[in-house]
Coordinates of C-alpha atoms and ligand atoms in Angstrom, one line a residue:
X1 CA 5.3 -27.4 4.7
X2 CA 2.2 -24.5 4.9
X3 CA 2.5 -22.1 2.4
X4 CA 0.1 -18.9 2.7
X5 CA -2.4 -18.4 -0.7
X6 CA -4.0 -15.6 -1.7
X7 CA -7.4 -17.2 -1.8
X8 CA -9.4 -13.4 -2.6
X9 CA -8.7 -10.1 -2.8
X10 CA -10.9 -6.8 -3.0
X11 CA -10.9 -2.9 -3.5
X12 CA -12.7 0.2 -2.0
X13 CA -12.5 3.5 -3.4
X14 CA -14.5 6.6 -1.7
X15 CA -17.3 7.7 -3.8
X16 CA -15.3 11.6 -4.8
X17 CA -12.1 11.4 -7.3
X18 CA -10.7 14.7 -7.4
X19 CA -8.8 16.0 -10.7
X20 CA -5.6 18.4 -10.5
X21 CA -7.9 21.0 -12.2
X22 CA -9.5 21.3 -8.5
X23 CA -6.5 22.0 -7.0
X24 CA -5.4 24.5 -9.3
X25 CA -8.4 26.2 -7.1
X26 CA -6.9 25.7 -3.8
X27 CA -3.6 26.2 -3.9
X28 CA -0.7 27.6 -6.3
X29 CA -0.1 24.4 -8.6
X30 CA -1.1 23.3 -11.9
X31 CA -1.9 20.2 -13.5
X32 CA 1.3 20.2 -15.5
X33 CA 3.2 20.4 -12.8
X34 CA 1.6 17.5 -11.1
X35 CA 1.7 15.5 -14.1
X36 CA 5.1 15.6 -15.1
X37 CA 6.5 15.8 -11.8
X38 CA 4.5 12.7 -10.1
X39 CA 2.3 10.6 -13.2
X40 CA -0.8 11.7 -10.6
X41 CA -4.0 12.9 -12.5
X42 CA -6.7 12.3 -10.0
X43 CA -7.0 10.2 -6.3
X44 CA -9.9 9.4 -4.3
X45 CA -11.3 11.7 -1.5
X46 CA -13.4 10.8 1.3
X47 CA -16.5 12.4 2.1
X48 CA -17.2 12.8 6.1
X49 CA -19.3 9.2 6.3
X50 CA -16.3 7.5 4.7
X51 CA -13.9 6.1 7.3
X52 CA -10.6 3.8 7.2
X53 CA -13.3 1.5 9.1
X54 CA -15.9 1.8 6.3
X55 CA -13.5 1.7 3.4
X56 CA -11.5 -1.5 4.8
X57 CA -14.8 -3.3 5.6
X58 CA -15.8 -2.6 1.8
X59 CA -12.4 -3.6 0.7
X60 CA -12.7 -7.0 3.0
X61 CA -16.1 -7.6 1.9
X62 CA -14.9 -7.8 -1.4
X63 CA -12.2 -10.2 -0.5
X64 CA -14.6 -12.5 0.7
X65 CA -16.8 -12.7 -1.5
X66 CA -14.6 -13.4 -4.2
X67 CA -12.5 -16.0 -2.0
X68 CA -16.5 -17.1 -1.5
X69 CA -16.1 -17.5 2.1
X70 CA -18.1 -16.2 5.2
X71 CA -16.2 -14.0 8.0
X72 CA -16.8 -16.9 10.1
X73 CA -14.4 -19.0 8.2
X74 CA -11.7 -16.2 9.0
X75 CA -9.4 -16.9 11.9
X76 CA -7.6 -13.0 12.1
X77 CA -7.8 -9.8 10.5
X78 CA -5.0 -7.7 10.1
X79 CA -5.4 -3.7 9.1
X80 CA -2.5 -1.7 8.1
X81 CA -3.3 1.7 8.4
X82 CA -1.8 5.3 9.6
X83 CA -5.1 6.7 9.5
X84 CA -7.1 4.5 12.3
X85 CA -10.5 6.0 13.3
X86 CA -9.6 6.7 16.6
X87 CA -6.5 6.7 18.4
X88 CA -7.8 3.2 19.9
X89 CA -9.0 0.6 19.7
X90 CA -7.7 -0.2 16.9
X91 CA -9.8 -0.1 13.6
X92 CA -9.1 -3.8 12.6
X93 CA -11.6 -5.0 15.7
X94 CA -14.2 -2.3 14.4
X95 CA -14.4 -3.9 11.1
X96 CA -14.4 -7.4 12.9
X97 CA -17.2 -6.0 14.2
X98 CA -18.7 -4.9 11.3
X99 CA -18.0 -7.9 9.3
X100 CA -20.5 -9.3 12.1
X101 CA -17.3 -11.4 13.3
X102 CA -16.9 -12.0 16.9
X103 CA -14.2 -14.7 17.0
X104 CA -10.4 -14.6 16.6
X105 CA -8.7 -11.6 16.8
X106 CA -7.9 -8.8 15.1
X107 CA -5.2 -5.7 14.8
X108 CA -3.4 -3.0 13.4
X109 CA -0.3 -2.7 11.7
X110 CA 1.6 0.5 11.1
X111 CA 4.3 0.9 8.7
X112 CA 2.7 4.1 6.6
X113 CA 3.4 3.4 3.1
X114 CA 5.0 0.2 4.0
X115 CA 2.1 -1.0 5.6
X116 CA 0.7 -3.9 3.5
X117 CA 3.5 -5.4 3.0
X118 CA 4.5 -5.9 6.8
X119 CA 0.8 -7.0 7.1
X120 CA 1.1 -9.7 4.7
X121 CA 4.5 -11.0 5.9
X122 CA 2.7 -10.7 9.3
X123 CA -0.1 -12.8 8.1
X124 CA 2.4 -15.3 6.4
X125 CA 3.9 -16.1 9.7
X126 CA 0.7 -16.7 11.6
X127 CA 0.1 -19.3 9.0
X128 CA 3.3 -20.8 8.9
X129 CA 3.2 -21.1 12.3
X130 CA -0.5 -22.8 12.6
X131 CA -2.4 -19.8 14.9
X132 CA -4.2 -19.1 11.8
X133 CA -5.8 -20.6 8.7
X134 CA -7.0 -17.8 7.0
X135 CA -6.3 -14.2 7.4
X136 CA -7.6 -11.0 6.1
X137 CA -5.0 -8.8 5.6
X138 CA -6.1 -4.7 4.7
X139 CA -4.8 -1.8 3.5
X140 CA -7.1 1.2 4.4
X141 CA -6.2 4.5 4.6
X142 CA -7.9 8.5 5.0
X143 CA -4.5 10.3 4.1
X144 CA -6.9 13.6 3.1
X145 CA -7.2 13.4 6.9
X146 CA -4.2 14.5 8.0
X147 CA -3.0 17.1 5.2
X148 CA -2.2 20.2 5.5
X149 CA -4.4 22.0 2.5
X150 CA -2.7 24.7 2.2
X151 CA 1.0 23.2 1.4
X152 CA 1.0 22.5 -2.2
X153 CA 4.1 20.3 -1.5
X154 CA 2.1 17.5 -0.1
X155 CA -1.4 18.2 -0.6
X156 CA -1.8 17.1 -4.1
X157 CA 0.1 13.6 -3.7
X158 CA -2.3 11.4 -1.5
X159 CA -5.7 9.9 -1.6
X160 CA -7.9 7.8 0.4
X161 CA -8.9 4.1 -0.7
X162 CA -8.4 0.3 1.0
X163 CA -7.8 -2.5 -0.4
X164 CA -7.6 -6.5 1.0
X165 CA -6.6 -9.8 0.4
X166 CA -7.6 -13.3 2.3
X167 CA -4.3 -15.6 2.6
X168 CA -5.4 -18.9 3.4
X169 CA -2.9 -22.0 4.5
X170 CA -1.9 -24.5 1.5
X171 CA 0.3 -27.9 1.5
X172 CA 3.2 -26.8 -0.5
X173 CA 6.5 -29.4 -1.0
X174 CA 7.7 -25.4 -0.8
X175 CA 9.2 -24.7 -4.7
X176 CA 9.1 -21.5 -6.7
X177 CA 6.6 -23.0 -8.6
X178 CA 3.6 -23.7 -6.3
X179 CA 1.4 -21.0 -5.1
X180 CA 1.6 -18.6 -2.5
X181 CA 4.1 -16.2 -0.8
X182 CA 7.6 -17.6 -1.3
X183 CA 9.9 -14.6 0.6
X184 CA 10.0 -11.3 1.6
X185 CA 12.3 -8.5 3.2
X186 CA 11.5 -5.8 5.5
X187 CA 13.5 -3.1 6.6
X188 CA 13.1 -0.2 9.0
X189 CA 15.6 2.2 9.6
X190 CA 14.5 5.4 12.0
X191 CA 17.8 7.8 11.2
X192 CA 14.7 9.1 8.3
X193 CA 12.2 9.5 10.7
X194 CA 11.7 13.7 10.5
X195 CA 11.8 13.0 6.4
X196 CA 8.1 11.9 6.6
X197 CA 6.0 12.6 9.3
X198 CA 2.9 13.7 11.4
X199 CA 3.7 16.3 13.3
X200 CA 1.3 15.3 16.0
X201 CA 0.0 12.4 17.6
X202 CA -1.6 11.5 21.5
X203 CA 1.8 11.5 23.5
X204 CA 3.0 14.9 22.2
X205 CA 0.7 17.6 20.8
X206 CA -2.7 15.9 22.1
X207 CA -4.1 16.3 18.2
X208 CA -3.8 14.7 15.0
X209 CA -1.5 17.1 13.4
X210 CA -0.3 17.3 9.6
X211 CA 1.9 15.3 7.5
X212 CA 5.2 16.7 6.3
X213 CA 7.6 15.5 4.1
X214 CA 11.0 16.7 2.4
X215 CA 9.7 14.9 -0.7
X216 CA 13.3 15.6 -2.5
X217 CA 15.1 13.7 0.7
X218 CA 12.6 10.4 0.5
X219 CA 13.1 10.5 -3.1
X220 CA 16.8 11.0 -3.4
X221 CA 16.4 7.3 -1.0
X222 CA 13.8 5.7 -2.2
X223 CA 15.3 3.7 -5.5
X224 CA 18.3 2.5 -4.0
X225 CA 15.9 1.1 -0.9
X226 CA 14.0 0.2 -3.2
X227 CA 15.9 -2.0 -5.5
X228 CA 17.9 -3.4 -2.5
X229 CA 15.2 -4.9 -0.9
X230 CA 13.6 -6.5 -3.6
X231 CA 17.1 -8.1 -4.7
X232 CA 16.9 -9.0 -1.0
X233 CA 14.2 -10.9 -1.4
X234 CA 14.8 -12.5 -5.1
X235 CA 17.8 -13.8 -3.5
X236 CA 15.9 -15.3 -0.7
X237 CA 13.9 -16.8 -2.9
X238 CA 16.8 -18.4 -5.6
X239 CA 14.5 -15.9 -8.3
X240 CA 15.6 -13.0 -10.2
X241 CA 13.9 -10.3 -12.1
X242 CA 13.3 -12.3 -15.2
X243 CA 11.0 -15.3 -13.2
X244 CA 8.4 -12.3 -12.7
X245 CA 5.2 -11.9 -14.5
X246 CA 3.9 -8.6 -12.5
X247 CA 5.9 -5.7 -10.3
X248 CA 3.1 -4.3 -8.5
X249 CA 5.2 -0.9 -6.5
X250 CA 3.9 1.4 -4.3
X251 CA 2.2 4.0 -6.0
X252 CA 3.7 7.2 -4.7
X253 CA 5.5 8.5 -7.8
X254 CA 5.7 7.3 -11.3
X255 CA 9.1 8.8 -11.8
X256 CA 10.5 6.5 -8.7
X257 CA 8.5 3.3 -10.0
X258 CA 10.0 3.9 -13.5
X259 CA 13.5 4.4 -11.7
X260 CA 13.3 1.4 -9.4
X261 CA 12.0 -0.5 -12.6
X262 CA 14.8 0.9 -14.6
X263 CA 17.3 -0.2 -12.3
X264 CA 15.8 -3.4 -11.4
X265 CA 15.7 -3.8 -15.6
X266 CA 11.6 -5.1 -15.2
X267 CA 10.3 -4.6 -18.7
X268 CA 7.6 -1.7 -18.2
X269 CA 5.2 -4.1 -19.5
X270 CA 5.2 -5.8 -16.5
X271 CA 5.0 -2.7 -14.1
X272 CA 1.3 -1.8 -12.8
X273 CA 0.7 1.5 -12.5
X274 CA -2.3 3.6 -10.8
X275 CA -0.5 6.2 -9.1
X276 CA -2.3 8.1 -11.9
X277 CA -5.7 7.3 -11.0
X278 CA -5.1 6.8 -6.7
X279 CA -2.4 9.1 -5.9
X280 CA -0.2 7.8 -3.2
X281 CA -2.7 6.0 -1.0
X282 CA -0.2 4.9 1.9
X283 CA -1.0 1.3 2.8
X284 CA -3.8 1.1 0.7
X285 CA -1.5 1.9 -2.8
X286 CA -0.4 -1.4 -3.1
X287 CA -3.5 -3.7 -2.3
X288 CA -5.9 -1.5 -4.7
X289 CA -3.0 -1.6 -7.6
X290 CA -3.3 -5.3 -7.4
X291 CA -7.0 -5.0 -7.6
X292 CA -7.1 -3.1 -10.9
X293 CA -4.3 -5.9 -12.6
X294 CA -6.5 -8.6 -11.4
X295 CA -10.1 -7.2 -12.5
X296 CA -8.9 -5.9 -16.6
X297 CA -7.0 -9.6 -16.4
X298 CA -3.2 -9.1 -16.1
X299 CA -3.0 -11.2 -13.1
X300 CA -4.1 -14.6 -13.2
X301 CA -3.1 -17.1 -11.1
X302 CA 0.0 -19.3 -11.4
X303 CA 1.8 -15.6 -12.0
X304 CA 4.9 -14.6 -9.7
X305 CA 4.2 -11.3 -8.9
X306 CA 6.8 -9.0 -7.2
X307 CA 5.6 -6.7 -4.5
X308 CA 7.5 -3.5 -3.2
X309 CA 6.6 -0.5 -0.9
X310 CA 8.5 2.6 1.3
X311 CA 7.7 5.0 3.3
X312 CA 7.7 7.0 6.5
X313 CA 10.3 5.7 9.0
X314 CA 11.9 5.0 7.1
X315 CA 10.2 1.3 6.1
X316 CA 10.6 -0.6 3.2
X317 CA 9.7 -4.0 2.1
X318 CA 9.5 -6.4 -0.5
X319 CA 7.0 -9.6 -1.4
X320 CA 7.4 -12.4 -3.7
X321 CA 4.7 -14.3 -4.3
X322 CA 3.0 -17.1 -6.8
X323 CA -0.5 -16.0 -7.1
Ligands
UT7_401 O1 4.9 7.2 0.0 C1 6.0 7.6 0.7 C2 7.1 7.9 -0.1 N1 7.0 9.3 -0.7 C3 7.5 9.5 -1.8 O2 8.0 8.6 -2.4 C4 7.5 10.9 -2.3 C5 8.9 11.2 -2.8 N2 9.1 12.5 -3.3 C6 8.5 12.9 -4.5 O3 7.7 12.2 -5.1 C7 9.0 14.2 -5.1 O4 10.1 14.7 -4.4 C8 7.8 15.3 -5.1 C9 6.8 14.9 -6.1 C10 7.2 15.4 -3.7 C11 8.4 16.6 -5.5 O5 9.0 16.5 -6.8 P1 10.5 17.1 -7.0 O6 10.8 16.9 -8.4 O7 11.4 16.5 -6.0 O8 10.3 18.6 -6.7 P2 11.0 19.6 -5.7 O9 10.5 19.2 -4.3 O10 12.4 19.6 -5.9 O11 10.3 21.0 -6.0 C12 10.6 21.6 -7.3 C13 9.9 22.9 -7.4 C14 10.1 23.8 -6.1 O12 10.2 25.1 -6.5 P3 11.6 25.8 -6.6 O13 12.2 25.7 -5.2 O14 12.4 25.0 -7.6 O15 11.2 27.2 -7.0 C15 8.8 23.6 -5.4 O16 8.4 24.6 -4.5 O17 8.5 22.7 -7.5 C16 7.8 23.4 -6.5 N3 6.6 22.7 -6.1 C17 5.4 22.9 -6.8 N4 5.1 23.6 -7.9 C18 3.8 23.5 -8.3 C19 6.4 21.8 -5.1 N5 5.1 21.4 -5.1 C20 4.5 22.0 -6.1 C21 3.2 22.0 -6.7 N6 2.9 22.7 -7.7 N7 2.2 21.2 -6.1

């Protein structure tokens, strides 16, 4: 059987990381507050000249070169995103473009915080299913794009940042042991759909709009959709929570990753957190957490890593995979 590999992965970060000291400035909040109630002490803004496009074509870059192949060795490129440059075409075939790649094809996923993990699981069945060899899969987003500055209640929780990893297909006799992605679960369910949202888009308001969110509401949900997806997919995969090396969450809240962990009973040891450093970066959260295990060394390869994300939608997901 063809099992998809992580052959490379990368990071982007915009050049500006904002403290909660600055928006003590802007609106009625303090750092305290932000602290205790979220684990966030800075994210990542983006300054007018950086895009989704230019972050995800750093992030892909990146990939590359450390999976030390060319963009003509790449057969698709997949972008999660909720923050495309423009409405169309889709951002994906702009950093094709970019990447100096005029082959295959190329598109965007969108699953907001959920995003990367439907990519990948979308990636994984391109492979499996021989229209692709390798595939870049992104996480890019501009979230500072579409706040609304003024409402404390959401405007200190996101940043901007991508991140990307290049799946490749591998001969696999298909045990836990060998590398690559062994299962997943995704899960959508749109009964949430007002909990998180833009309240805008082309069809309705004819402009971008704002994001709101209830952020008691997707919290009161998130653990239990949380912890039943990923026991979703350890049971997929004959694994349970003591076969993992690494739980790399989405990074929206350190109280819901400690929660979810808690429940789960992953040893925090093995939890990677950099909701304090990123904020909640959408689909970029959990491609740029993995970059930061990998680089200071916690990651190595042969490690089963557990993947998890939730968002707007409501989507959820969850990835198991030997790295
Ligand atoms: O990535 C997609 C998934 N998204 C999430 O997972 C987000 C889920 N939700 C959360 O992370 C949390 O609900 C928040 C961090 C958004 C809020 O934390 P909370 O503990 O649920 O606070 P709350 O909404 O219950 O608000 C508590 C108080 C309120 O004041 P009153 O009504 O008690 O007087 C808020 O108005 O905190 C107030 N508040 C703030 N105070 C200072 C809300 N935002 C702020 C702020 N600074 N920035």
């Amino acid at each position: 059987m063809i099992r998809s590999v992580v052959l490379g992965s990368g990071a982007a970060t915009p050049r500006r990381s904002m403290s909660n000291a600055e928006f003590e400035k802007i609106v009625d909040t303090t750092d305290e507050w932000i602290v205790q109630r979220t684990g966030i002490h800075s994210r990542f803004i983006a300054d007018a000249d950086e895009t989704t496009a230019t972050l995800g074509t750093r992030a892909a870059e990146a990939a590359l070169a450390d999976a030390g192949l060319t963009p003509d060795e790449i057969d698709l490129i997949i972008l999660a995103t909720s923050t495309p440059d423009n409405t169309f075409p889709a951002t994906a075939v702009d950093i094709q473009n970019r990447l100096g790649m005029h082959h295959g094809f190329a598109f965007d996923i969108q699953a907001v915080c959920t995003g990367f993990i439907y990519a990948i699981t979308t990636a994984d069945l391109y492979i499996r299913g021989g229209m692709a060899k390798r595939v870049l899969v992104i996480g890019a987003e501009t979230f500072s794009r579409l706040l609304d500055w003024e409402d404390r209640t959401t405007c200190v929780l996101f940043g901007d940042g991508a991140g990307a990893l290049v799946l490749g297909a591998s001969d696999s006799t298909g045990t836990v042991g060998e590398r690559g992605i062994i299962s997943a679960s995704l899960r959508s369910d749109g009964a949430h759909k007002d909990k998180l949202f833009v309240d805008g888009g082309p069809s309705t308001t004819g402009s971008i709009g704002h994001l709101r969110m209830q952020g008691r509401e997707v919290f009161k949900h998130a653990v239990a959709m949380i912890t039943d997806v990923i026991t979703s997919a350890f049971e997929r995969a004959g694994l349970g929570v003591d076969d993992i090396d690494w739980f790399v969450p989405h990074q929206a809240n350190r109280r819901i990753i400690d929660a979810s962990a808690r429940k789960l009973g992953i040893p925090p040891e093995k939890v990677v957190i950099t909701v304090d450093r990123h904020g909640n970066t959408s689909a970029a959260s959990v491609p740029l957490a993995l970059s930061v295990a990998i680089a200071d060394g916690r990651i190595k390869k042969g490690d089963l890593v557990l993947l998890e994300a939730m968002g707007g939608g409501f989507t959820w997901g969850a990835v198991l995979l030997r790295w």
